[in-house]
Coordinates of C-alpha atoms in Angstrom, one line a residue:
Chain A
M1 CA 0.1 0.2 0.2
A2 CA 2.8 2.3 0.3
T3 CA 4.1 2.1 -2.3
R4 CA 1.3 4.8 -4.7
H5 CA 2.9 7.0 -2.1
T6 CA 6.4 7.2 -4.4
T7 CA 4.8 10.6 -5.9
A8 CA 3.9 12.0 -3.2
A9 CA 7.4 12.4 -1.7
P10 CA 8.8 15.3 -0.4
P11 CA 11.6 17.3 -2.9
V12 CA 13.9 15.7 -0.8
K13 CA 17.7 15.3 -2.1
E14 CA 17.7 11.8 -2.3
G15 CA 21.8 10.7 -2.9
G16 CA 23.6 10.5 0.7
A17 CA 24.0 7.1 0.0
A18 CA 28.0 6.5 0.5
P19 CA 29.7 3.9 0.3
G20 CA 30.7 1.7 2.2
R21 CA 35.0 0.7 0.5
P22 CA 37.7 0.9 3.3
P23 CA 39.2 3.7 3.9
A24 CA 42.3 3.4 1.1
A25 CA 44.5 6.3 0.1
P26 CA 42.3 8.6 -1.6
T27 CA 43.6 9.9 -5.3
E28 CA 42.5 13.4 -4.9
A29 CA 39.7 13.0 -7.3
E30 CA 38.2 10.6 -4.7
Q31 CA 38.5 12.8 -1.6
R32 CA 36.9 15.5 -3.7
R33 CA 34.0 13.5 -4.5
R34 CA 34.2 11.9 -0.6
N35 CA 34.0 15.8 0.2
R36 CA 31.0 16.4 -2.0
L37 CA 28.5 13.5 -0.6
S38 CA 30.1 14.5 3.0
R39 CA 28.4 18.5 2.1
R40 CA 25.0 16.7 0.9
W41 CA 25.0 14.7 3.7
Q42 CA 25.5 17.3 5.7
R43 CA 22.4 18.8 3.7
D44 CA 19.9 15.6 4.0
M45 CA 20.6 15.5 8.3
R46 CA 20.2 19.5 8.1
W47 CA 16.7 19.5 5.6
S48 CA 15.1 16.3 6.0
P49 CA 13.6 17.0 9.1
Y50 CA 11.8 20.2 7.8
A51 CA 10.9 18.4 4.5
F52 CA 9.2 16.0 6.6
V53 CA 6.7 18.2 8.7
S54 CA 6.9 20.8 5.9
P55 CA 3.8 19.1 3.5
F56 CA 1.7 19.1 7.0
F57 CA 2.2 23.1 7.8
L58 CA 2.3 24.2 4.7
L59 CA -2.2 22.0 4.1
F60 CA -2.4 23.5 7.6
L61 CA -1.4 27.5 6.5
A62 CA -4.3 26.4 3.7
F63 CA -7.0 25.3 4.7
G64 CA -6.5 26.1 8.6
L65 CA -4.8 29.4 10.0
F66 CA -4.9 31.2 6.3
P67 CA -9.6 30.2 6.4
L68 CA -9.7 31.4 9.9
I69 CA -7.4 34.4 10.3
Y70 CA -9.8 35.2 6.7
T71 CA -12.7 34.6 8.8
G72 CA -12.1 37.8 10.4
W73 CA -11.3 39.6 8.1
A74 CA -15.5 38.9 6.2
S75 CA -16.5 39.3 9.6
L76 CA -15.5 43.5 9.6
H77 CA -17.7 43.2 6.4
Q78 CA -21.0 42.5 4.4
V79 CA -21.0 40.0 2.5
E80 CA -23.9 38.2 1.1
M81 CA -24.1 34.7 -0.8
T82 CA -24.5 35.5 -4.2
A83 CA -22.0 37.3 -4.4
P84 CA -19.2 36.2 -2.4
T85 CA -16.3 38.0 -3.6
D86 CA -17.3 41.9 -3.0
M87 CA -17.1 42.8 0.2
T88 CA -18.0 46.0 2.1
W89 CA -16.2 47.6 5.0
V90 CA -18.2 47.9 8.1
G91 CA -16.6 47.3 11.2
M92 CA -18.1 46.1 14.4
R93 CA -22.0 46.5 12.6
N94 CA -21.8 42.3 12.0
Y95 CA -20.8 41.8 14.9
T96 CA -23.2 44.3 17.5
R97 CA -25.9 42.8 14.7
I98 CA -26.1 39.5 15.9
F99 CA -25.1 40.5 20.1
D100 CA -28.3 42.4 19.2
D101 CA -30.1 39.5 18.2
D102 CA -32.4 37.3 20.7
F103 CA -31.7 34.5 18.6
F104 CA -28.1 34.8 18.8
W105 CA -28.5 34.5 23.0
N106 CA -30.7 31.8 22.3
A107 CA -28.7 29.3 20.1
A108 CA -25.7 30.6 23.0
R109 CA -27.4 29.3 25.9
N110 CA -28.6 26.0 24.3
T111 CA -25.4 26.2 22.6
L112 CA -24.1 25.8 26.4
T113 CA -27.4 23.1 28.0
I114 CA -26.7 20.4 25.3
G115 CA -22.1 20.7 25.7
I116 CA -23.2 19.9 29.1
I117 CA -26.3 18.0 28.9
S118 CA -24.2 16.3 26.8
T119 CA -20.4 15.9 28.1
V120 CA -20.6 15.5 31.6
P121 CA -22.9 12.4 31.8
Q122 CA -20.7 11.1 28.9
L123 CA -17.2 11.8 31.0
L124 CA -18.5 10.5 33.7
M125 CA -19.8 7.0 32.0
A126 CA -16.7 6.7 30.2
M127 CA -14.9 7.1 33.0
G128 CA -17.1 4.6 35.2
L129 CA -17.3 1.9 32.4
A130 CA -12.7 2.4 31.8
H131 CA -12.8 1.2 35.4
I132 CA -14.9 -1.6 34.8
L133 CA -13.4 -2.8 31.7
N134 CA -10.1 -2.3 33.4
Y135 CA -10.8 -5.4 35.6
K136 CA -9.8 -8.9 34.2
L137 CA -13.4 -9.9 32.2
R138 CA -14.2 -12.4 29.6
A139 CA -14.8 -11.2 26.7
S140 CA -13.3 -7.7 27.2
T141 CA -12.2 -7.3 23.8
F142 CA -16.0 -7.3 22.4
Y143 CA -17.3 -4.8 25.1
R144 CA -15.2 -2.9 23.9
V145 CA -15.5 -2.8 19.8
A146 CA -19.7 -2.8 20.6
M147 CA -18.7 -0.1 22.8
L148 CA -17.0 1.4 19.7
A149 CA -19.3 0.8 17.1
P150 CA -21.7 4.1 17.7
Y151 CA -18.6 5.7 16.9
A152 CA -19.1 4.2 13.4
T153 CA -22.0 5.0 13.2
S154 CA -22.3 8.8 11.4
I155 CA -23.7 12.3 12.9
A156 CA -26.9 11.6 10.0
A157 CA -27.5 7.6 10.8
A158 CA -27.6 8.6 14.2
S159 CA -29.4 11.1 14.3
L160 CA -32.2 9.4 11.5
V161 CA -33.1 6.6 14.1
F162 CA -32.7 8.8 17.1
V163 CA -35.6 10.7 15.7
L164 CA -37.7 7.6 14.7
L165 CA -36.6 6.4 19.1
F166 CA -37.7 10.0 20.7
G167 CA -41.1 9.8 18.2
R168 CA -43.8 11.4 20.2
D169 CA -46.7 9.4 19.6
Y170 CA -44.9 5.8 18.5
G171 CA -41.8 6.2 19.7
M172 CA -39.7 3.5 21.0
I173 CA -38.5 5.6 24.2
N174 CA -42.2 7.1 24.6
W175 CA -43.2 3.4 25.0
A176 CA -40.9 2.1 27.3
L177 CA -41.6 4.8 29.2
H178 CA -45.3 4.5 29.7
F179 CA -44.8 1.2 31.2
V180 CA -43.4 3.1 33.6
G181 CA -46.4 4.7 34.2
I182 CA -44.2 8.2 32.8
D183 CA -46.6 9.8 30.5
A184 CA -46.1 10.4 26.3
V185 CA -43.1 12.7 26.2
D186 CA -42.8 15.2 23.5
W187 CA -39.3 15.1 22.4
Q188 CA -39.0 17.4 19.7
N189 CA -40.8 20.4 20.7
D190 CA -40.6 20.5 24.6
K191 CA -37.5 22.9 25.4
W192 CA -35.6 20.4 28.1
P193 CA -37.3 17.0 26.1
S194 CA -35.7 17.9 23.2
Q195 CA -32.2 18.9 24.0
I196 CA -32.4 15.9 26.1
A197 CA -32.7 13.9 22.7
V198 CA -30.4 15.5 20.6
S199 CA -27.2 15.2 24.1
S200 CA -28.4 11.8 23.3
I201 CA -27.4 11.0 20.4
V202 CA -23.7 12.5 20.8
I203 CA -23.4 10.8 24.4
W204 CA -24.4 7.5 22.5
R205 CA -21.8 8.1 19.8
W206 CA -19.2 9.6 21.9
T207 CA -19.0 7.3 25.5
G208 CA -17.5 4.4 24.5
Y209 CA -14.3 6.5 22.4
N210 CA -14.3 8.3 25.7
A211 CA -14.3 5.4 27.3
L212 CA -11.1 3.7 25.4
I213 CA -9.2 6.7 26.2
Y214 CA -9.5 6.7 29.2
L215 CA -8.9 2.9 30.1
A216 CA -5.4 3.4 28.0
A217 CA -4.7 5.7 30.0
M218 CA -5.9 3.8 33.2
Q219 CA -3.4 0.9 32.8
A220 CA -0.7 3.1 32.1
I221 CA -0.9 3.6 35.7
P222 CA 2.6 1.9 37.5
Q223 CA 0.5 -1.4 39.0
D224 CA 2.6 -0.8 42.1
L225 CA 1.5 2.8 43.1
Y226 CA -1.9 0.1 43.2
E227 CA -0.4 -2.1 45.4
S228 CA 1.8 0.4 48.2
A229 CA -1.8 2.1 48.5
A230 CA -3.5 -1.5 49.8
L231 CA -0.6 -2.0 51.8
D232 CA -1.3 1.4 53.4
G233 CA -4.7 0.4 53.8
A234 CA -6.6 2.2 51.3
S235 CA -10.1 0.9 49.8
R236 CA -11.0 0.7 46.2
W237 CA -12.8 3.5 46.2
R238 CA -9.9 5.5 47.9
Q239 CA -7.2 3.6 45.5
F240 CA -9.7 5.2 42.7
L241 CA -9.4 8.7 44.2
H242 CA -6.3 8.9 45.5
V243 CA -4.4 7.1 42.7
T244 CA -6.4 6.4 39.5
L245 CA -8.4 10.2 38.9
P246 CA -4.7 11.6 40.4
S247 CA -3.0 9.7 37.5
L248 CA -5.8 11.0 34.5
R249 CA -5.6 13.7 35.4
P250 CA -3.6 14.8 32.0
T251 CA -5.8 13.0 30.3
I252 CA -9.0 14.5 31.9
L253 CA -7.7 17.4 30.6
F254 CA -7.2 16.0 27.4
T255 CA -11.0 14.8 26.7
V256 CA -12.5 17.5 28.6
V257 CA -10.7 19.9 25.8
V258 CA -11.5 17.8 22.9
S259 CA -15.6 17.6 24.4
T260 CA -16.4 21.1 24.7
I261 CA -14.4 21.9 21.1
G262 CA -17.2 19.2 19.5
A263 CA -19.7 20.2 22.0
S264 CA -19.3 24.3 21.0
Q265 CA -19.7 23.0 17.7
V266 CA -22.8 20.9 17.2
F267 CA -24.6 21.2 13.9
G268 CA -25.7 18.0 12.5
E269 CA -27.4 16.6 15.3
P270 CA -29.8 19.7 16.2
L271 CA -30.5 19.9 12.3
L272 CA -31.5 16.5 11.0
F273 CA -33.1 15.8 14.8
D274 CA -35.2 19.2 13.4
A275 CA -39.2 18.2 12.6
N276 CA -39.6 20.8 10.1
K277 CA -36.4 20.3 8.1
G278 CA -35.2 24.0 9.4
A279 CA -32.0 25.2 10.3
S280 CA -34.4 27.0 13.4
G281 CA -33.1 23.9 15.5
G282 CA -37.5 23.6 16.5
A283 CA -40.0 25.4 16.3
E284 CA -39.3 27.6 18.5
H285 CA -35.8 27.6 18.5
Q286 CA -35.4 25.4 21.1
F287 CA -32.8 23.2 20.7
Q288 CA -30.7 25.6 18.1
T289 CA -27.2 25.4 18.0
L290 CA -24.7 28.3 17.4
G291 CA -23.1 25.8 14.4
L292 CA -26.9 26.0 13.5
Y293 CA -27.5 29.4 14.0
L294 CA -24.2 30.5 12.0
Y295 CA -26.0 27.8 9.2
E296 CA -29.0 29.9 9.4
Q297 CA -27.5 33.3 8.8
G298 CA -25.1 32.0 6.2
W299 CA -25.9 29.9 4.1
V300 CA -30.6 30.1 4.8
N301 CA -29.8 34.1 4.9
Q302 CA -27.2 34.2 3.4
H303 CA -24.8 36.7 5.4
L304 CA -21.9 35.6 5.1
G305 CA -20.1 38.3 6.4
R306 CA -22.0 38.5 10.1
A307 CA -22.1 34.0 9.5
S308 CA -18.4 35.0 10.0
A309 CA -18.7 37.2 12.7
I310 CA -20.7 34.2 14.7
A311 CA -17.4 31.8 13.7
W312 CA -14.5 34.7 15.6
T313 CA -17.5 34.5 17.8
M314 CA -17.3 30.9 19.2
F315 CA -13.2 31.1 18.9
L316 CA -13.3 34.1 21.4
I317 CA -15.3 32.2 23.4
L318 CA -13.3 28.6 22.2
I319 CA -10.3 30.7 23.8
V320 CA -11.5 31.8 27.0
V321 CA -12.6 28.3 27.6
G322 CA -9.1 26.5 26.5
I323 CA -7.1 29.6 29.1
V324 CA -9.5 28.6 31.9
N325 CA -8.5 25.3 31.4
Y326 CA -4.7 25.9 30.9
V327 CA -5.1 27.8 34.2
I328 CA -7.4 25.2 36.2
S329 CA -5.0 22.0 35.4
R330 CA -1.5 24.4 36.6
R331 CA -3.6 25.2 39.3
L332 CA -4.4 21.0 39.4
R333 CA -0.6 20.8 39.3
A334 CA 0.9 22.9 41.4
S335 CA -1.3 21.8 44.6
S336 CA -0.6 17.9 44.2
Chain B
M1 CA -7.9 -14.6 42.3
R2 CA -11.9 -14.7 42.8
T3 CA -11.9 -12.4 46.0
A4 CA -13.3 -9.2 44.5
K5 CA -17.3 -8.8 45.5
P6 CA -20.3 -7.4 43.1
E7 CA -19.3 -3.4 44.8
D8 CA -15.7 -3.6 44.3
A9 CA -16.7 -3.3 40.7
V10 CA -18.9 0.1 40.5
P11 CA -16.9 3.0 41.2
T12 CA -19.3 5.0 42.2
A13 CA -19.9 2.3 45.2
R14 CA -20.3 3.1 48.9
K15 CA -16.8 3.4 50.9
T16 CA -16.1 0.1 52.1
R17 CA -13.2 -1.0 54.3
R18 CA -11.3 -4.4 52.9
P19 CA -8.8 -5.3 54.4
K20 CA -5.5 -4.8 53.2
S21 CA -5.7 -6.4 49.5
A22 CA -2.4 -6.1 47.1
Q23 CA -3.9 -7.2 43.9
A24 CA -5.8 -4.3 42.6
G25 CA -6.3 -2.2 39.3
G26 CA -5.6 -4.0 36.7
H27 CA -5.2 -6.9 38.3
M28 CA -8.6 -7.8 40.0
H29 CA -11.5 -10.1 38.4
G30 CA -14.2 -8.2 37.9
G31 CA -17.6 -9.6 39.4
P32 CA -20.9 -10.3 38.0
I33 CA -21.5 -6.2 38.8
A34 CA -19.5 -5.5 36.6
Y35 CA -20.3 -7.5 34.0
I36 CA -23.9 -6.9 34.2
I37 CA -23.1 -3.0 33.7
L38 CA -21.0 -3.7 30.2
A39 CA -24.1 -5.8 29.3
V40 CA -26.5 -3.1 29.4
F41 CA -23.5 -0.9 28.1
T42 CA -22.9 -3.1 24.8
I43 CA -26.9 -3.5 24.3
V44 CA -27.4 0.8 24.6
S45 CA -24.8 0.6 22.9
L46 CA -26.2 -2.0 19.4
F47 CA -29.9 -1.9 20.1
P48 CA -29.8 1.3 18.4
L49 CA -28.1 -0.1 14.7
V50 CA -29.8 -3.3 15.4
W51 CA -33.5 -1.4 15.4
T52 CA -32.4 0.1 12.2
A53 CA -31.8 -2.9 10.6
I54 CA -35.3 -3.9 11.7
A55 CA -37.1 -0.5 10.6
A56 CA -35.6 -0.7 7.8
S57 CA -37.6 -4.0 6.8
R58 CA -40.8 -2.9 7.8
D59 CA -43.4 -0.5 5.6
N60 CA -43.8 2.8 6.8
Q61 CA -47.7 1.8 8.0
R62 CA -46.2 -0.5 10.7
L63 CA -43.3 2.1 11.8
A64 CA -46.4 4.6 13.3
Q65 CA -48.2 1.7 15.5
N66 CA -47.6 0.8 19.2
P67 CA -45.5 -0.9 20.0
P68 CA -42.6 -0.3 17.9
P69 CA -41.7 -3.7 15.8
F70 CA -39.2 -5.0 17.3
V71 CA -39.2 -7.9 14.7
F72 CA -37.8 -8.0 11.4
G73 CA -40.1 -7.7 8.5
S74 CA -40.2 -8.9 4.9
N75 CA -39.7 -5.9 3.2
L76 CA -36.1 -5.3 3.6
F77 CA -35.0 -5.8 0.6
H78 CA -36.8 -3.4 -1.0
N79 CA -36.9 -0.4 1.3
L80 CA -32.7 -0.7 0.5
D81 CA -33.4 -1.6 -3.4
V82 CA -35.6 2.3 -3.1
A83 CA -32.9 4.1 -1.1
W84 CA -30.5 3.3 -3.2
N85 CA -32.2 4.3 -6.4
D86 CA -34.2 6.9 -4.9
A87 CA -30.8 8.7 -3.1
N88 CA -28.9 8.4 -5.7
L89 CA -26.3 5.9 -3.3
G90 CA -24.3 4.5 -5.7
K91 CA -22.9 7.3 -6.9
A92 CA -22.9 8.6 -3.3
F93 CA -20.9 5.0 -2.6
V94 CA -17.9 5.9 -4.8
N95 CA -18.0 9.5 -4.1
T96 CA -17.0 8.9 -0.7
T97 CA -15.0 5.8 -0.8
I98 CA -12.5 8.1 -3.0
V99 CA -12.9 11.1 -0.5
A100 CA -12.1 8.8 2.3
G101 CA -9.6 6.9 0.5
T102 CA -7.9 9.9 -0.6
S103 CA -7.6 12.0 2.2
A104 CA -6.9 8.7 4.7
A105 CA -3.7 7.9 2.2
T106 CA -2.6 11.1 1.9
I107 CA -3.1 11.7 6.0
V108 CA -1.6 8.1 6.6
F109 CA 1.6 9.1 5.0
L110 CA 2.3 12.7 5.8
S111 CA 1.8 11.9 9.5
T112 CA 4.5 9.0 9.3
I113 CA 7.2 12.1 7.7
A114 CA 6.2 14.5 9.6
G115 CA 5.9 11.7 13.0
F116 CA 9.3 9.9 12.4
A117 CA 10.7 13.6 11.9
F118 CA 9.3 14.9 15.6
A119 CA 10.0 11.5 17.1
K120 CA 13.8 10.4 15.5
L121 CA 15.7 13.3 14.2
R122 CA 16.6 16.5 15.8
F123 CA 16.6 20.0 14.2
R124 CA 16.2 23.3 15.8
G125 CA 12.4 24.7 16.4
R126 CA 11.3 20.9 16.9
G127 CA 9.6 21.3 20.1
A128 CA 8.4 24.7 19.4
L129 CA 6.7 22.8 15.9
M130 CA 5.4 20.2 17.5
L131 CA 3.7 22.6 20.1
I132 CA 1.8 23.8 17.1
V133 CA 0.6 20.8 15.8
I134 CA -0.9 19.8 19.1
G135 CA -2.1 23.5 19.4
T136 CA -3.8 22.8 16.1
M137 CA -5.5 20.2 17.6
M138 CA -7.4 22.4 19.5
V139 CA -8.4 25.0 16.8
P140 CA -12.1 23.5 15.2
P141 CA -11.8 23.2 11.8
Q142 CA -15.4 23.9 11.4
L143 CA -14.5 27.9 12.0
S144 CA -12.8 28.3 8.4
I145 CA -15.7 26.5 6.6
I146 CA -16.4 29.9 5.8
P147 CA -13.4 31.6 4.0
L148 CA -13.5 28.0 1.9
Y149 CA -16.1 28.3 0.8
M150 CA -16.3 31.2 -0.6
M151 CA -13.2 29.7 -2.2
V152 CA -14.7 27.1 -3.3
A153 CA -17.2 29.1 -4.9
K154 CA -15.1 31.4 -6.4
L155 CA -12.8 28.3 -8.0
E156 CA -16.4 27.0 -9.2
W157 CA -15.7 23.7 -7.0
T158 CA -19.3 23.3 -6.0
D159 CA -20.8 19.5 -5.5
Q160 CA -16.7 18.6 -7.1
L161 CA -15.1 15.9 -4.9
Q162 CA -11.6 17.8 -4.6
A163 CA -13.4 20.7 -3.1
V164 CA -14.4 17.9 0.5
I165 CA -10.7 16.0 -0.3
L166 CA -8.2 18.9 -0.5
P167 CA -9.9 20.6 3.0
S168 CA -9.3 17.3 5.3
L169 CA -5.8 15.7 3.5
V170 CA -4.5 17.0 7.0
S171 CA -4.5 15.7 10.4
A172 CA -2.5 16.9 13.5
F173 CA -3.9 13.7 15.7
G174 CA -2.5 11.7 12.8
V175 CA 1.0 13.6 13.5
F176 CA 0.9 13.1 16.8
F177 CA -0.6 9.7 16.9
M178 CA 2.6 8.5 14.5
R179 CA 4.6 10.2 16.5
Q180 CA 4.0 8.3 19.9
Y181 CA 3.9 5.2 17.5
L182 CA 7.2 6.0 16.6
I183 CA 9.0 6.6 19.7
Q184 CA 8.6 3.7 21.1
A185 CA 8.5 1.0 18.2
L186 CA 12.3 2.9 16.2
P187 CA 14.7 1.7 18.3
D188 CA 17.5 4.8 16.9
E189 CA 20.2 1.8 17.0
I190 CA 18.8 1.0 13.9
I191 CA 18.2 4.7 12.3
E192 CA 22.2 4.8 12.6
A193 CA 23.1 1.5 11.4
A194 CA 21.0 2.7 8.1
R195 CA 22.9 5.7 8.7
V196 CA 25.9 4.4 9.4
D197 CA 25.6 1.8 6.1
G198 CA 25.0 5.4 4.0
A199 CA 21.6 5.8 3.3
S200 CA 20.3 9.1 2.9
S201 CA 17.5 10.3 5.7
W202 CA 14.6 9.4 2.5
R203 CA 16.2 6.4 2.3
V204 CA 15.9 5.6 6.0
V205 CA 11.9 6.2 5.6
W206 CA 11.3 4.3 2.8
H207 CA 13.3 1.1 3.9
V208 CA 13.3 1.6 7.6
V209 CA 10.4 3.6 9.1
F210 CA 7.5 2.4 7.1
P211 CA 7.9 -1.4 7.6
A212 CA 8.4 -0.5 10.5
A213 CA 5.3 1.6 11.1
R214 CA 3.5 -0.3 8.8
P215 CA 1.1 -1.4 11.9
A216 CA 0.3 1.7 13.3
M217 CA -0.1 3.0 9.4
A218 CA -2.8 0.2 9.3
V219 CA -4.6 1.7 12.5
L220 CA -4.2 5.5 12.1
G221 CA -6.0 4.7 8.3
M222 CA -8.6 2.7 9.2
L223 CA -9.3 5.7 11.9
M224 CA -8.8 8.7 9.0
F225 CA -11.7 6.5 7.1
V226 CA -14.2 6.3 9.2
Q227 CA -13.9 9.9 10.2
T228 CA -13.9 11.2 6.6
W229 CA -16.4 9.1 5.8
N230 CA -18.5 10.3 8.7
D231 CA -18.1 13.3 7.9
F232 CA -20.9 15.7 7.6
L233 CA -20.6 19.4 8.3
W234 CA -17.8 20.1 5.3
P235 CA -19.8 17.9 2.5
F236 CA -22.9 19.0 4.0
L237 CA -22.3 22.2 2.8
V238 CA -20.5 22.1 -0.2
L239 CA -22.5 19.2 -2.3
S240 CA -25.6 18.4 -3.4
Q241 CA -27.7 16.0 -2.1
T242 CA -28.9 14.3 -5.1
G243 CA -26.5 15.8 -7.4
N244 CA -22.7 14.3 -6.4
P245 CA -23.5 13.4 -2.5
T246 CA -20.8 11.4 -0.1
V247 CA -23.0 8.8 1.9
Q248 CA -24.2 11.1 4.6
V249 CA -25.6 14.1 2.6
A250 CA -27.1 11.8 0.6
V251 CA -28.2 10.0 3.4
A252 CA -29.4 12.9 5.3
G253 CA -31.0 13.8 2.2
L254 CA -33.5 11.3 2.4
G255 CA -34.3 12.3 5.9
R256 CA -35.2 15.6 4.9
G257 CA -36.9 14.9 1.4
Y258 CA -40.7 15.0 0.6
T259 CA -41.0 11.4 1.0
P260 CA -42.1 11.2 4.7
D261 CA -41.8 6.7 4.3
Q262 CA -39.8 6.5 7.4
S263 CA -39.3 3.0 6.9
L264 CA -37.2 3.9 3.2
I265 CA -34.5 6.3 6.0
M266 CA -34.0 3.7 7.6
A267 CA -33.3 1.8 5.3
G268 CA -31.0 4.3 3.8
A269 CA -29.1 5.1 6.9
L270 CA -27.8 1.4 7.0
L271 CA -26.8 1.3 3.4
G272 CA -24.5 3.8 5.2
T273 CA -23.4 2.4 8.0
L274 CA -22.8 -1.2 7.0
P275 CA -20.3 -0.7 5.4
L276 CA -18.3 0.6 8.5
L277 CA -20.0 -1.8 10.7
A278 CA -18.4 -4.6 8.4
V279 CA -15.0 -2.8 8.8
F280 CA -15.1 -2.9 12.6
A281 CA -16.6 -6.7 12.5
I282 CA -13.7 -7.2 11.0
F283 CA -10.9 -5.0 12.4
G284 CA -12.4 -4.2 16.0
K285 CA -9.4 -5.4 17.7
Q286 CA -7.0 -3.1 15.9
I287 CA -8.9 -0.3 15.9
V288 CA -9.4 -0.3 19.8
G289 CA -6.1 -1.1 20.2
G290 CA -5.4 1.9 17.7
I291 CA -7.2 4.4 19.6
M292 CA -6.0 3.3 23.0
Q293 CA -2.8 4.1 21.5
G294 CA -3.0 7.4 20.7
A295 CA -4.5 8.2 23.7
V296 CA -1.3 7.0 25.9
K297 CA 1.5 10.1 26.4
G298 CA 4.5 9.2 26.1

């Protein structure tokens, strides 16, 4: 499979290959040749690392960093979808427009609540699952693969299935709730039920994946830490609190950051969960996220400048979240 | 060794004063409660998938009844056939295979050489550049969609596959993953030996790094294939649902069309998911190992 990539190779100079002949008395020509090879060799040693990492950075510059900065530039202009190259400078007006829009704040609140409802239970359950999977178990690989199956399912397929499962009249979940004596819940139209339903799609897809990440980190904890804790008389629960959790701190922070980024972008689930097939996130905008609001402003209302302002606002929020995370992790490290 | 009591299996179990025990952590056996919890999670994980197949095998009227169907009906192949044709799924499958295959292969190649440089070569700025790579993992790619869309519109690439492929050719996760793997899987001595034999850096990559990295390359390739196969937002924006869709865009189109036939929608969802589930059934163990491999920091 690897041979197919030859043409995509970066322009690395071939030919540092020095012959392995024993050094007999070199002629002058031979000496020149050796010097040349040695210079080539040095050039190779010096520059090839950059040749190896540069494709990543070039592509990232072109398709990651440049568009990100350009989004900031576009957010200061009026740009319509119909003529994306006509840009009129409007300064901060896009920002004031969206901050004046109640739907923006509604979407921001929804993103926050859906983010919390989906991320917190997801990571807690993943932690518990990882702890269980860390025991000696029969058929442990089977559970791991089964738990990862939702990860292989696309947002599109998963959302469509959950729409049916959460149906008000004939959905499986209301049918099951009826047996425990709970009346039919309108999962699509009531605010909290619809947010819970959207979150459940996220939880379903990502819990197993996060459990595996925690499990990997747990297995890297040295066994003697547990042994000495046990010798000191620590119960299993105390071992979990005082050995497992502290050792997992970097991994936990990593998953929190990644999940936060994921939660800020939730888009496909609420888009496809909407019975009215719109971008409004339900008739009352009850589960419209920022991602969906961005799509509505940019692609439905065709205001690309305003959509850019939303994108940059999201980015700034994430930077703040990142800084808060960093400060907390520093504090935690300092206190331990 | 089966000393673990049920409450030990649950992390949230009440604080129990247990006698000292030298066996803990990964050496403990799971009790029945551990198995019960795992069984519940396994069912919850798999049930929506199984039910997709059940719903796809029924007709629309049967889905709008209580109780919901729990067993297979006889309409499966009819529904699959209609969904396949309605959603242009044949073309969508070809498209998605091209997109996911190209992206995954390129990501694997670029990640391996970059990961090798970060793992084994010394160069000025290595630490800083690696920090940037990790930092790019924190930048949400979706925030770049508007200029990318303007670019695609200007180049008149709308509805063309390169619009989906080009932005998905790099993965910071891939670089990080290969670096982690190569640090431990590729002994410095082998590289030095190749150097002493006079191999250039490129030869070292070709004859030493690629063979050593093959297992990780396979896993990363599968992970990236799954990821690009399932990608939704960007393909949804640049590809039309009937003209030149990927599988996800086509499946989403089924749900948003004028046909309210739920069993057809489920048939489409099933078709869109089956290839990846097959990959998981065959390579599940390797994929699980790969995710765990990538998660451990070195």
